[in-house]
Short mmCIF file of C-alpha atoms in Angstrom, two decimals:
data_model
loop_
_atom_site.label_atom_id
_atom_site.label_comp_id
_atom_site.label_asym_id
_atom_site.label_seq_id
_atom_site.Cartn_x
_atom_site.Cartn_y
_atom_site.Cartn_z
CA MET A 8 11.61 40.46 21.75
CA PRO A 9 15.11 40.66 23.24
CA ASP A 10 17.93 38.89 21.46
CA SER A 11 18.76 36.74 24.51
CA ARG A 12 15.50 34.85 24.10
CA PHE A 13 16.73 33.55 20.75
CA LYS A 14 20.02 32.40 22.19
CA VAL A 15 18.24 30.11 24.60
CA LEU A 16 16.54 28.38 21.72
CA THR A 17 19.61 27.64 19.59
CA SER A 18 21.33 24.28 19.62
CA ALA A 19 24.27 25.02 17.39
CA SER A 20 26.94 22.47 16.60
CA THR A 21 30.59 23.40 16.60
CA SER A 22 32.39 23.11 13.33
CA GLY A 23 35.13 20.53 13.02
CA PRO A 24 36.44 17.54 11.11
CA GLY A 25 35.43 13.96 11.74
CA ASP A 26 31.69 14.29 12.25
CA ALA A 27 31.34 10.66 11.12
CA GLY A 28 34.51 9.57 12.88
CA ARG A 29 37.68 8.62 11.06
CA THR A 30 36.10 7.97 7.69
CA GLY A 31 39.36 6.47 6.43
CA SER A 32 38.08 3.21 7.90
CA TRP A 33 35.36 3.14 5.19
CA ARG A 34 38.05 2.72 2.57
CA VAL A 35 38.39 -0.52 0.62
CA GLU A 36 41.05 0.72 -1.77
CA ARG A 37 43.80 3.19 -1.00
CA PRO A 38 44.92 5.83 -3.54
CA ILE A 39 48.68 5.78 -4.13
CA ILE A 40 50.20 8.63 -6.16
CA ASP A 41 53.11 7.97 -8.48
CA TYR A 42 54.97 11.31 -8.35
CA SER A 43 57.14 10.41 -11.31
CA ARG A 44 54.01 10.61 -13.52
CA CYS A 45 52.03 13.35 -11.70
CA THR A 46 52.24 16.53 -13.83
CA PRO A 47 52.81 19.21 -11.13
CA ALA A 48 55.24 16.98 -9.21
CA LYS A 49 57.18 16.15 -12.37
CA THR A 50 57.39 19.67 -13.83
CA GLY A 51 57.60 21.55 -10.53
CA LYS A 52 54.98 24.01 -11.80
CA ALA A 53 51.45 24.54 -10.50
CA SER A 54 49.22 22.80 -13.03
CA CYS A 55 46.46 20.20 -13.31
CA HIS A 56 45.33 19.80 -9.64
CA LEU A 57 42.26 17.90 -10.85
CA CYS A 58 42.52 15.42 -7.95
CA TRP A 59 42.19 18.37 -5.58
CA LEU A 60 39.30 19.88 -7.55
CA TYR A 61 37.22 16.71 -7.78
CA CYS A 62 37.92 15.27 -4.32
CA PRO A 63 34.49 15.20 -2.64
CA ASP A 64 35.99 14.95 0.81
CA ASN A 65 38.58 17.69 0.77
CA VAL A 66 41.46 15.34 1.62
CA VAL A 67 43.79 16.03 -1.32
CA SER A 68 46.14 19.00 -0.98
CA LYS A 69 46.72 21.58 -3.72
CA THR A 70 50.48 21.27 -3.63
CA LEU A 71 53.12 20.38 -6.23
CA GLU A 72 53.22 16.90 -4.74
CA PRO A 73 49.57 16.23 -3.88
CA LYS A 74 49.18 14.66 -0.45
CA ILE A 75 46.16 12.58 0.56
CA ASP A 76 44.92 12.63 4.14
CA LEU A 77 44.39 8.90 4.68
CA GLU A 78 42.74 9.41 8.02
CA TYR A 79 39.63 10.78 6.30
CA CYS A 80 39.95 9.58 2.66
CA LYS A 81 36.88 7.43 1.93
CA GLY A 82 38.61 5.77 -1.01
CA CYS A 83 36.01 6.61 -3.67
CA GLY A 84 38.67 6.63 -6.40
CA ILE A 85 37.40 9.72 -8.25
CA CYS A 86 40.95 11.11 -8.16
CA ALA A 87 42.32 7.96 -9.81
CA GLU A 88 39.56 8.03 -12.43
CA GLU A 89 39.97 11.73 -13.25
CA CYS A 90 43.79 11.91 -13.22
CA PRO A 91 44.66 12.71 -16.87
CA VAL A 92 48.03 10.90 -16.69
CA LYS A 93 46.78 7.98 -14.57
CA ALA A 94 49.31 8.69 -11.83
CA ILE A 95 46.98 7.52 -9.05
CA GLU A 96 46.46 3.84 -8.48
CA MET A 97 43.86 2.31 -6.17
CA VAL A 98 45.51 -0.42 -4.10
CA SER A 99 43.52 -2.84 -1.96
CA GLU A 100 43.69 -2.05 1.75
CA GLU A 101 44.35 -5.75 2.48
CA GLN A 102 47.97 -5.33 1.47
CA PHE A 103 48.53 -2.71 4.11
CA VAL A 104 46.96 -4.84 6.82
CA LYS A 105 49.26 -7.75 6.02
CA GLY A 106 52.27 -5.43 6.06
CA GLY A 107 51.31 -4.30 9.56
CA GLU A 108 50.82 -0.72 8.35
CA ASP A 109 47.12 -0.56 9.08
CA GLU A 110 46.05 2.96 9.89
CA MET P 16 24.03 39.89 -20.18
CA THR P 17 26.57 40.18 -17.43
CA THR P 18 29.77 38.27 -17.94
CA ALA P 19 31.56 36.69 -15.01
CA ALA P 20 35.26 35.98 -14.69
CA LYS P 21 36.29 32.51 -15.77
CA THR P 22 37.66 30.58 -12.84
CA ASN P 23 40.15 27.81 -13.51
CA VAL P 24 41.70 25.20 -11.25
CA LEU P 25 44.80 27.31 -10.65
CA ASN P 26 43.09 30.49 -9.47
CA LEU P 27 40.34 28.71 -7.51
CA SER P 28 40.62 29.59 -3.82
CA THR P 29 42.28 27.05 -1.54
CA GLU P 30 40.18 28.24 1.39
CA GLU P 31 38.01 25.32 2.50
CA PHE P 32 34.61 25.62 4.17
CA VAL P 33 33.79 21.94 4.52
CA HIS P 34 35.63 19.62 6.88
CA PRO P 35 36.73 16.12 5.90
CA GLY P 36 35.24 13.15 7.70
CA ASN P 37 31.63 14.15 7.06
CA ARG P 38 28.72 11.73 6.67
CA ALA P 39 28.36 11.95 2.89
CA CYS P 40 28.72 8.63 1.04
CA SER P 41 32.00 7.82 -0.60
CA GLY P 42 32.11 9.38 -4.08
CA CYS P 43 29.19 11.75 -3.44
CA GLY P 44 28.49 14.26 -6.23
CA LEU P 45 26.89 16.67 -3.78
CA SER P 46 30.11 16.82 -1.73
CA ILE P 47 32.04 18.12 -4.74
CA LEU P 48 29.39 20.76 -5.40
CA TYR P 49 29.09 21.84 -1.79
CA ARG P 50 32.84 22.17 -1.39
CA ILE P 51 33.38 24.18 -4.58
CA GLY P 52 30.11 26.11 -4.28
CA LEU P 53 30.99 27.47 -0.85
CA LYS P 54 34.24 28.86 -2.25
CA ALA P 55 32.17 31.02 -4.59
CA LEU P 56 29.59 32.06 -2.00
CA GLY P 57 32.09 33.10 0.67
CA ARG P 58 31.54 33.57 4.39
CA ASP P 59 28.76 36.15 4.39
CA CYS P 60 26.00 33.61 3.82
CA ILE P 61 23.19 31.87 5.64
CA PHE P 62 21.97 28.50 4.39
CA VAL P 63 18.46 27.14 4.62
CA VAL P 64 18.39 23.38 4.22
CA PRO P 65 15.33 21.11 4.34
CA PRO P 66 15.66 17.36 5.06
CA SER P 67 17.99 16.07 2.35
CA CYS P 68 21.38 14.45 1.95
CA LEU P 69 22.89 17.83 2.75
CA THR P 70 21.32 17.71 6.23
CA VAL P 71 23.15 14.45 6.83
CA MET P 72 26.34 15.72 5.31
CA GLN P 73 26.42 18.92 7.36
CA GLY P 74 26.67 16.84 10.52
CA LEU P 75 24.74 15.73 13.56
CA PHE P 76 25.01 17.49 16.89
CA PRO P 77 27.57 18.33 18.39
CA ILE P 78 29.91 18.43 15.37
CA ALA P 79 29.14 20.23 12.12
CA ALA P 80 31.07 19.40 8.96
CA SER P 81 30.33 22.79 7.44
CA GLN P 82 31.68 26.13 8.62
CA MET P 83 28.59 28.03 7.48
CA PRO P 84 25.53 29.02 9.51
CA ILE P 85 22.74 26.64 8.48
CA LEU P 86 19.08 26.79 9.40
CA ASN P 87 17.26 23.47 9.08
CA GLY P 88 13.61 23.71 8.18
CA THR P 89 10.79 21.52 7.03
CA PHE P 90 10.51 20.05 3.53
CA ALA P 91 7.60 22.19 2.40
CA SER P 92 8.87 25.56 3.54
CA THR P 93 12.46 25.95 2.32
CA ALA P 94 11.81 28.96 0.12
CA ALA P 95 9.45 30.49 2.70
CA ILE P 96 12.08 30.21 5.45
CA ALA P 97 14.71 31.71 3.16
CA THR P 98 12.31 34.59 2.48
CA GLY P 99 11.96 35.17 6.22
CA VAL P 100 15.70 35.05 6.86
CA ARG P 101 16.29 37.48 3.99
CA ALA P 102 13.66 39.84 5.43
CA ALA P 103 15.29 39.69 8.86
CA MET P 104 18.69 40.46 7.32
CA LYS P 105 17.20 43.40 5.44
CA ARG P 106 15.63 44.70 8.68
CA ARG P 107 19.07 44.57 10.30
CA GLY P 108 20.64 46.33 7.34
CA LYS P 109 22.85 43.40 6.37
CA GLN P 110 23.79 42.32 2.87
CA THR P 111 24.11 38.66 3.92
CA GLN P 112 23.33 36.30 1.06
CA VAL P 113 20.59 33.80 1.85
CA VAL P 114 20.97 30.47 0.09
CA ALA P 115 18.28 27.81 0.08
CA TRP P 116 19.86 24.47 -0.83
CA ALA P 117 17.40 21.63 -1.31
CA GLY P 118 17.21 18.27 -3.02
CA ASP P 119 14.95 17.35 -5.90
CA GLY P 120 12.25 15.96 -3.59
CA GLY P 121 12.30 19.12 -1.50
CA THR P 122 12.07 21.25 -4.63
CA ALA P 123 10.08 19.43 -7.31
CA ASP P 124 7.60 17.61 -5.07
CA ILE P 125 7.14 18.82 -1.53
CA GLY P 126 8.59 22.31 -1.64
CA ILE P 127 7.32 23.48 -5.03
CA GLN P 128 4.50 25.67 -3.74
CA ALA P 129 6.81 27.64 -1.42
CA LEU P 130 9.33 27.99 -4.24
CA SER P 131 6.64 29.10 -6.66
CA GLY P 132 5.48 31.70 -4.15
CA ALA P 133 9.00 33.01 -3.60
CA LEU P 134 9.52 33.13 -7.37
CA GLU P 135 6.37 35.15 -7.84
CA ARG P 136 7.42 37.60 -5.12
CA ASN P 137 10.93 37.65 -6.66
CA GLU P 138 12.63 37.36 -3.28
CA ASP P 139 16.31 38.23 -3.18
CA ILE P 140 17.66 34.74 -2.49
CA ILE P 141 19.66 32.05 -4.25
CA TYR P 142 17.77 28.76 -4.54
CA ILE P 143 19.89 25.74 -5.37
CA CYS P 144 18.34 22.39 -6.21
CA TYR P 145 20.74 19.47 -6.40
CA ASP P 146 18.92 16.90 -8.44
CA ASN P 147 20.00 13.31 -7.80
CA GLU P 148 16.74 12.13 -9.35
CA ALA P 149 15.22 10.30 -6.34
CA TYR P 150 14.88 10.57 -2.56
CA MET P 151 18.39 9.26 -1.95
CA ASN P 152 18.68 10.22 1.69
CA THR P 153 15.81 7.97 2.76
CA GLY P 154 16.77 5.01 0.56
CA VAL P 155 16.15 5.79 -3.12
CA GLN P 156 12.40 6.34 -3.44
CA ARG P 157 11.06 7.78 -6.68
CA SER P 158 10.70 11.54 -6.92
CA GLY P 159 9.15 13.91 -9.43
CA THR P 160 12.40 14.23 -11.32
CA THR P 161 13.22 10.50 -11.55
CA PRO P 162 13.56 9.82 -15.29
CA GLN P 163 11.12 7.52 -17.06
CA GLY P 164 12.11 3.86 -16.70
CA GLY P 165 14.39 4.52 -13.72
CA LEU P 166 14.51 1.83 -11.05
CA THR P 167 14.01 2.97 -7.47
CA THR P 168 12.86 1.08 -4.39
CA THR P 169 9.29 2.28 -4.98
CA THR P 170 9.37 1.69 -8.74
CA PRO P 171 10.89 -1.81 -8.91
CA TYR P 172 9.84 -2.27 -12.57
CA GLY P 173 10.89 1.18 -13.67
CA LYS P 174 9.05 4.47 -13.33
CA LYS P 175 6.15 4.79 -15.75
CA GLU P 176 5.85 8.57 -15.81
CA GLN P 177 8.23 11.11 -17.25
CA GLY P 178 10.36 13.21 -14.93
CA LYS P 179 9.54 16.89 -14.44
CA ASN P 180 11.67 19.44 -16.21
CA LEU P 181 12.11 21.58 -13.15
CA PRO P 182 14.36 24.38 -14.50
CA GLU P 183 11.78 25.02 -17.24
CA ILE P 184 8.98 25.16 -14.66
CA VAL P 185 11.01 27.73 -12.73
CA ALA P 186 11.90 29.64 -15.90
CA ALA P 187 8.18 29.97 -16.66
CA HIS P 188 7.97 32.23 -13.57
CA ASN P 189 10.42 34.64 -15.25
CA PRO P 190 12.85 34.99 -12.35
CA ALA P 191 16.05 37.07 -12.49
CA TYR P 192 18.31 34.14 -13.23
CA VAL P 193 17.95 30.44 -13.95
CA ALA P 194 20.90 28.15 -14.59
CA THR P 195 21.55 24.43 -14.86
CA CYS P 196 24.82 22.90 -13.69
CA SER P 197 26.35 19.49 -13.28
CA ALA P 198 28.42 18.02 -10.47
CA SER P 199 30.96 17.04 -13.12
CA TYR P 200 31.62 20.69 -13.94
CA PRO P 201 32.17 22.27 -10.51
CA LEU P 202 33.99 25.29 -11.96
CA ASP P 203 31.00 26.08 -14.19
CA PHE P 204 28.85 25.96 -11.02
CA HIS P 205 31.38 28.20 -9.23
CA ASP P 206 31.20 30.84 -11.97
CA LYS P 207 27.41 30.71 -12.15
CA LEU P 208 27.22 31.26 -8.38
CA LEU P 209 29.56 34.26 -8.67
CA LYS P 210 27.25 35.67 -11.30
CA ALA P 211 24.11 34.91 -9.26
CA LYS P 212 25.58 36.80 -6.29
CA GLN P 213 25.67 39.99 -8.38
CA ILE P 214 22.03 39.78 -9.44
CA SER P 215 19.10 40.89 -7.27
CA GLY P 216 15.90 38.87 -7.25
CA LEU P 217 15.49 35.12 -7.11
CA LYS P 218 18.32 33.12 -8.63
CA TYR P 219 17.58 29.46 -9.28
CA ILE P 220 20.32 26.94 -9.98
CA HIS P 221 19.51 23.35 -10.88
CA ILE P 222 22.32 20.81 -10.63
CA GLN P 223 22.36 17.26 -11.91
CA THR P 224 24.15 15.31 -9.18
CA PRO P 225 25.22 11.71 -9.81
CA CYS P 226 24.66 9.49 -6.77
CA PRO P 227 26.63 6.20 -6.81
CA PRO P 228 24.39 4.18 -4.41
CA GLY P 229 21.14 5.46 -5.94
CA TRP P 230 22.09 5.33 -9.60
CA GLY P 231 23.88 2.01 -9.27
CA CYS P 232 27.39 2.76 -10.37
CA GLU P 233 30.88 2.52 -8.96
CA GLU P 234 31.84 5.38 -6.65
CA ARG P 235 34.76 6.33 -8.84
CA MET P 236 32.42 6.93 -11.83
CA THR P 237 30.54 9.92 -10.32
CA VAL P 238 32.26 12.56 -12.45
CA LYS P 239 32.39 10.38 -15.59
CA ILE P 240 28.64 9.72 -15.49
CA GLY P 241 27.79 13.39 -15.08
CA LYS P 242 29.96 14.18 -18.10
CA ALA P 243 28.39 11.35 -20.12
CA ALA P 244 24.90 12.77 -19.45
CA ILE P 245 25.97 16.10 -20.93
CA ASP P 246 28.00 14.67 -23.81
CA CYS P 247 25.06 12.63 -25.10
CA GLY P 248 22.80 15.68 -24.88
CA LEU P 249 20.38 14.22 -22.33
CA PHE P 250 21.08 16.95 -19.79
CA ASP P 251 22.08 20.39 -21.02
CA LEU P 252 23.80 23.24 -19.25
CA TYR P 253 22.33 26.67 -19.84
CA GLU P 254 21.53 29.93 -18.17
CA ILE P 255 18.49 32.12 -18.62
CA GLU P 256 18.99 35.75 -17.84
CA ASP P 257 16.27 38.37 -18.51
CA GLY P 258 14.36 35.71 -20.44
CA LYS P 259 17.26 35.05 -22.81
CA LYS P 260 18.55 31.48 -22.90
CA GLN P 261 22.20 30.75 -23.53
CA LEU P 262 23.94 27.39 -23.56
CA SER P 263 27.01 27.07 -21.32
CA GLU P 264 30.34 25.94 -22.71
CA PRO P 265 30.12 22.13 -22.12
CA SER P 266 26.75 22.02 -23.90
CA ARG P 267 27.44 24.77 -26.45
CA LYS P 268 30.25 22.82 -28.03
CA LEU P 269 27.75 20.03 -28.81
CA LEU P 270 26.03 22.36 -31.28
CA LYS P 271 29.01 22.01 -33.61
CA LYS P 272 28.80 18.22 -33.62
CA ALA P 273 26.76 16.70 -36.43
CA LYS P 274 25.86 13.63 -34.36
CA LEU P 275 25.88 13.20 -30.60
CA PRO P 276 26.93 9.93 -28.92
CA SER P 277 24.07 7.52 -28.30
CA VAL P 278 22.24 7.83 -24.98
CA GLN P 279 22.73 4.07 -24.59
CA GLU P 280 26.30 4.69 -23.45
CA TYR P 281 25.13 6.83 -20.54
CA LEU P 282 22.31 4.46 -19.61
CA SER P 283 24.53 1.37 -19.58
CA MET P 284 26.83 2.96 -16.99
CA GLN P 285 24.09 2.66 -14.34
CA THR P 286 22.08 -0.27 -13.02
CA ARG P 287 18.95 1.87 -12.49
CA PHE P 288 18.24 1.80 -16.24
CA LYS P 289 18.61 -1.92 -16.76
CA ALA P 290 14.81 -2.41 -16.96
CA LEU P 291 14.56 -0.10 -19.99
CA SER P 292 13.41 -1.83 -23.18
CA ASP P 293 14.96 -1.06 -26.57
CA GLU P 294 11.79 0.79 -27.61
CA GLN P 295 11.97 3.01 -24.53
CA ILE P 296 15.60 3.83 -25.28
CA ALA P 297 14.70 4.61 -28.90
CA VAL P 298 11.97 7.02 -27.71
CA MET P 299 14.44 8.64 -25.33
CA GLN P 300 16.99 9.04 -28.13
CA GLU P 301 14.32 10.53 -30.39
CA ARG P 302 13.42 13.12 -27.74
CA ILE P 303 17.08 14.09 -27.33
CA ASP P 304 17.57 14.40 -31.09
CA GLN P 305 14.47 16.56 -31.35
CA LYS P 306 15.66 18.79 -28.51
CA TRP P 307 19.04 19.32 -30.15
CA ALA P 308 17.47 19.94 -33.57
CA ASP P 309 15.47 22.73 -31.90
CA TYR P 310 18.58 24.04 -30.15
CA ARG P 311 20.51 24.16 -33.42
CA GLN P 312 17.73 26.15 -34.99
CA GLU P 313 17.53 28.48 -32.00
CA PHE P 314 21.23 29.12 -31.39
CA CYS P 315 22.96 28.58 -34.73
CA ALA P 316 20.74 30.96 -36.69
CA GLU P 317 22.27 34.01 -34.99
#
């Protein structure tokens, strides 16, 4: 059977972010990182990175100062729970709405 | 026994294969595994996925959250489809790794005959079962691996029967490689996948995957619960290669402890075990103690 016959039958999706939309809107609590306590940010050396390892949604960066992509962060709080120095705090989203910073 | 390189957080690849904004629930254990597992498997892979949470997570048409080629099949035929894809790759002279990634329902209940067949034929595929101990994708119905006493929507007073010990069922087929992993130890899973890639024949990996909505816990507790299950000795991490069983590091260190923490601690973290009576918990604890007494005899004698 020629290969072209198979191509007709495929219905492949294209790969990209945001399959479920901007999942940041699911969030109830927002993770805020205190860089004065975060080990890699404080020492300036690559270390720890557990927030990046355990993030289920691939929104934490593996950088000296970890950055969280709030557009897609679902706010599960695993990073805050697993941070060995408790540098991440989960803050209610309500505060940001009142401040007019709603994203 | 082949030894694989130990990956740590610092030398783990930053290349990502899964996009953010997928349909997985917040705090999903499977998401952690899928993200880290793909880093070990690399790009030269084809996935076969039956209906499961992973089907939802990978995305609905026209956007896919994963960057890997995925073939969706029926529940009962995951291992059979993987066999076919592997045969087609062989015919084309490609080394492409075929990975079947199914849930516990698709492996322990509906797909077990296809898996058993593939095991007997010793097909050259990796079969991964992520075990969240119920049919979570369709709304938490009981499955073959749901533990005794567990509450699900179809067992509102707690499941009466014991859960299947799936990795032992698979190990009884004597495949090339059997391993158990946990979503709380993604690097252990990463290393086991690297090892499995080097072995020919069927490689089976069983992963305990905490599921916040199904197990009844806070989303942030996913990793903690998985660790608690291992620390109390209820679930153990091991690998079986050429018929020889070896405990993996998180479980091996428990051998040195005279007494393990009570299983009660793990059970009380989840609402699905709230129907358990004290007698049932005592029986569960007794089984765990017996298992570890056997392990001590088996592994400490050497």
